[in-house]
Amino acid sequence: MYITAAILSVLLALVAVAAGAPKTMLKGDVSAGLQSHMGLSAGLVRFIGLAEVAAFVGLVVGLFWQPLGIAAAVGFGITMIGAVGFHAKAGDYADPATRGNAMAPLILTLLSAATAVTLGLAM
């Protein structure tokens, strides 16, 4: 079970840092889209990016201390639930042009839950 938990943790950690780093620096299309399309402030976008980078750190350290990895996976999942809410509010799930990008937080929520459960079972 630990190998599965480690694989899921590494995958989720890589996604978290890849998503969080550009938001933290307010670089790229995603940060600009969150500000223009979603109406988020630059400070909130940066905060979300920092939370995602913190999840990366927690998931990596959580490979050696599972309670931190579980907390990081749950925290990242909560962040993704918030993203789902913002996408729903913006109508992204109804628009075929934006539906693909809006599905990522749903999938990452499930991956976060799977990671937290497998880390818990591996303890």
PDB file of C-alpha atoms in Angstrom, residues 12-122:
ATOM      1  CA  LEU A  12      -0.119  15.091  -6.720  1.00  0.00           C
ATOM      2  CA  ALA A  13       2.980  16.951  -5.510  1.00  0.00           C
ATOM      3  CA  LEU A  14       4.192  17.499  -9.080  1.00  0.00           C
ATOM      4  CA  VAL A  15       0.795  18.795 -10.152  1.00  0.00           C
ATOM      5  CA  ALA A  16       0.608  21.047  -7.084  1.00  0.00           C
ATOM      6  CA  VAL A  17       3.982  22.683  -7.705  1.00  0.00           C
ATOM      7  CA  ALA A  18       3.335  22.989 -11.450  1.00  0.00           C
ATOM      8  CA  ALA A  19       0.035  24.733 -10.737  1.00  0.00           C
ATOM      9  CA  GLY A  20       1.195  26.780  -7.773  1.00  0.00           C
ATOM     10  CA  ALA A  21       4.540  28.189  -8.870  1.00  0.00           C
ATOM     11  CA  PRO A  22       3.199  30.329 -11.753  1.00  0.00           C
ATOM     12  CA  LYS A  23       0.346  31.611  -9.580  1.00  0.00           C
ATOM     13  CA  THR A  24       2.761  32.532  -6.812  1.00  0.00           C
ATOM     14  CA  MET A  25       4.808  34.614  -9.257  1.00  0.00           C
ATOM     15  CA  LEU A  26       1.655  35.867 -11.071  1.00  0.00           C
ATOM     16  CA  LYS A  27       3.054  34.589 -14.377  1.00  0.00           C
ATOM     17  CA  GLY A  28       1.326  32.883 -17.261  1.00  0.00           C
ATOM     18  CA  ASP A  29      -2.113  32.545 -18.744  1.00  0.00           C
ATOM     19  CA  VAL A  30      -3.659  30.827 -15.727  1.00  0.00           C
ATOM     20  CA  SER A  31      -2.899  33.691 -13.356  1.00  0.00           C
ATOM     21  CA  ALA A  32      -4.153  36.220 -15.876  1.00  0.00           C
ATOM     22  CA  GLY A  33      -7.285  34.163 -16.491  1.00  0.00           C
ATOM     23  CA  LEU A  34      -8.032  33.854 -12.800  1.00  0.00           C
ATOM     24  CA  GLN A  35      -7.837  37.603 -12.490  1.00  0.00           C
ATOM     25  CA  SER A  36      -9.775  38.534 -15.632  1.00  0.00           C
ATOM     26  CA  HIS A  37     -12.236  35.650 -16.143  1.00  0.00           C
ATOM     27  CA  MET A  38     -12.833  34.711 -12.500  1.00  0.00           C
ATOM     28  CA  GLY A  39     -12.415  38.195 -11.056  1.00  0.00           C
ATOM     29  CA  LEU A  40      -9.888  37.199  -8.405  1.00  0.00           C
ATOM     30  CA  SER A  41      -7.458  39.742  -7.006  1.00  0.00           C
ATOM     31  CA  ALA A  42      -3.730  39.354  -7.552  1.00  0.00           C
ATOM     32  CA  GLY A  43      -3.302  38.783  -3.817  1.00  0.00           C
ATOM     33  CA  LEU A  44      -5.819  35.928  -3.796  1.00  0.00           C
ATOM     34  CA  VAL A  45      -4.206  34.321  -6.853  1.00  0.00           C
ATOM     35  CA  ARG A  46      -0.819  34.524  -5.132  1.00  0.00           C
ATOM     36  CA  PHE A  47      -2.315  33.052  -1.916  1.00  0.00           C
ATOM     37  CA  ILE A  48      -3.783  30.128  -3.873  1.00  0.00           C
ATOM     38  CA  GLY A  49      -0.386  29.568  -5.497  1.00  0.00           C
ATOM     39  CA  LEU A  50       1.336  29.586  -2.103  1.00  0.00           C
ATOM     40  CA  ALA A  51      -1.204  27.065  -0.789  1.00  0.00           C
ATOM     41  CA  GLU A  52      -0.479  24.803  -3.742  1.00  0.00           C
ATOM     42  CA  VAL A  53       3.285  25.092  -3.244  1.00  0.00           C
ATOM     43  CA  ALA A  54       2.781  24.342   0.475  1.00  0.00           C
ATOM     44  CA  ALA A  55       0.835  21.233  -0.545  1.00  0.00           C
ATOM     45  CA  PHE A  56       3.830  20.189  -2.651  1.00  0.00           C
ATOM     46  CA  VAL A  57       6.147  20.538   0.346  1.00  0.00           C
ATOM     47  CA  GLY A  58       3.707  18.724   2.623  1.00  0.00           C
ATOM     48  CA  LEU A  59       3.264  15.856   0.190  1.00  0.00           C
ATOM     49  CA  VAL A  60       7.010  15.389  -0.271  1.00  0.00           C
ATOM     50  CA  VAL A  61       7.700  15.482   3.474  1.00  0.00           C
ATOM     51  CA  GLY A  62       4.601  13.325   3.933  1.00  0.00           C
ATOM     52  CA  LEU A  63       6.391  10.481   2.188  1.00  0.00           C
ATOM     53  CA  PHE A  64       8.432  10.186   5.394  1.00  0.00           C
ATOM     54  CA  TRP A  65       5.823  11.365   7.906  1.00  0.00           C
ATOM     55  CA  GLN A  66       2.392  10.288   6.690  1.00  0.00           C
ATOM     56  CA  PRO A  67       0.250  12.581   8.914  1.00  0.00           C
ATOM     57  CA  LEU A  68       1.698  15.625   7.138  1.00  0.00           C
ATOM     58  CA  GLY A  69       1.108  14.026   3.748  1.00  0.00           C
ATOM     59  CA  ILE A  70      -2.501  13.301   4.662  1.00  0.00           C
ATOM     60  CA  ALA A  71      -3.008  16.896   5.817  1.00  0.00           C
ATOM     61  CA  ALA A  72      -1.398  18.232   2.622  1.00  0.00           C
ATOM     62  CA  ALA A  73      -3.573  16.019   0.411  1.00  0.00           C
ATOM     63  CA  VAL A  74      -6.724  17.074   2.273  1.00  0.00           C
ATOM     64  CA  GLY A  75      -5.712  20.737   2.117  1.00  0.00           C
ATOM     65  CA  PHE A  76      -5.016  20.534  -1.601  1.00  0.00           C
ATOM     66  CA  GLY A  77      -8.365  18.789  -2.070  1.00  0.00           C
ATOM     67  CA  ILE A  78     -10.143  21.617  -0.229  1.00  0.00           C
ATOM     68  CA  THR A  79      -8.385  24.124  -2.483  1.00  0.00           C
ATOM     69  CA  MET A  80      -9.596  22.184  -5.520  1.00  0.00           C
ATOM     70  CA  ILE A  81     -13.164  22.102  -4.168  1.00  0.00           C
ATOM     71  CA  GLY A  82     -12.949  25.891  -3.994  1.00  0.00           C
ATOM     72  CA  ALA A  83     -11.737  25.930  -7.595  1.00  0.00           C
ATOM     73  CA  VAL A  84     -14.705  23.792  -8.628  1.00  0.00           C
ATOM     74  CA  GLY A  85     -16.999  26.316  -6.973  1.00  0.00           C
ATOM     75  CA  PHE A  86     -15.395  29.239  -8.786  1.00  0.00           C
ATOM     76  CA  HIS A  87     -15.609  27.417 -12.119  1.00  0.00           C
ATOM     77  CA  ALA A  88     -19.278  26.605 -11.483  1.00  0.00           C
ATOM     78  CA  LYS A  89     -19.985  30.229 -10.551  1.00  0.00           C
ATOM     79  CA  ALA A  90     -18.304  31.412 -13.759  1.00  0.00           C
ATOM     80  CA  GLY A  91     -20.377  28.943 -15.819  1.00  0.00           C
ATOM     81  CA  ASP A  92     -17.349  27.073 -17.106  1.00  0.00           C
ATOM     82  CA  TYR A  93     -19.013  23.647 -16.889  1.00  0.00           C
ATOM     83  CA  ALA A  94     -21.874  24.737 -19.167  1.00  0.00           C
ATOM     84  CA  ASP A  95     -19.583  26.239 -21.826  1.00  0.00           C
ATOM     85  CA  PRO A  96     -17.940  23.626 -24.085  1.00  0.00           C
ATOM     86  CA  ALA A  97     -15.012  25.992 -24.719  1.00  0.00           C
ATOM     87  CA  THR A  98     -14.041  26.140 -21.019  1.00  0.00           C
ATOM     88  CA  ARG A  99     -15.333  22.788 -19.779  1.00  0.00           C
ATOM     89  CA  GLY A 100     -12.045  20.964 -20.398  1.00  0.00           C
ATOM     90  CA  ASN A 101      -9.978  23.282 -18.213  1.00  0.00           C
ATOM     91  CA  ALA A 102     -12.686  23.334 -15.564  1.00  0.00           C
ATOM     92  CA  MET A 103     -12.558  19.532 -15.235  1.00  0.00           C
ATOM     93  CA  ALA A 104      -9.001  19.573 -13.860  1.00  0.00           C
ATOM     94  CA  PRO A 105     -10.019  20.632 -10.320  1.00  0.00           C
ATOM     95  CA  LEU A 106     -12.641  17.854 -10.223  1.00  0.00           C
ATOM     96  CA  ILE A 107     -10.070  15.233 -11.185  1.00  0.00           C
ATOM     97  CA  LEU A 108      -7.505  16.653  -8.752  1.00  0.00           C
ATOM     98  CA  THR A 109     -10.076  16.563  -5.944  1.00  0.00           C
ATOM     99  CA  LEU A 110     -10.490  12.841  -6.543  1.00  0.00           C
ATOM    100  CA  LEU A 111      -6.721  12.349  -6.739  1.00  0.00           C
ATOM    101  CA  SER A 112      -6.305  14.239  -3.462  1.00  0.00           C
ATOM    102  CA  ALA A 113      -8.882  12.037  -1.760  1.00  0.00           C
ATOM    103  CA  ALA A 114      -7.237   8.887  -3.101  1.00  0.00           C
ATOM    104  CA  THR A 115      -3.839  10.099  -1.914  1.00  0.00           C
ATOM    105  CA  ALA A 116      -5.104  10.907   1.584  1.00  0.00           C
ATOM    106  CA  VAL A 117      -6.847   7.536   1.908  1.00  0.00           C
ATOM    107  CA  THR A 118      -3.880   5.511   0.692  1.00  0.00           C
ATOM    108  CA  LEU A 119      -1.486   7.423   2.953  1.00  0.00           C
ATOM    109  CA  GLY A 120      -3.831   6.716   5.856  1.00  0.00           C
ATOM    110  CA  LEU A 121      -3.947   3.020   5.027  1.00  0.00           C
ATOM    111  CA  ALA A 122      -0.172   2.868   4.641  1.00  0.00           C
TER     112      ALA A 122
END
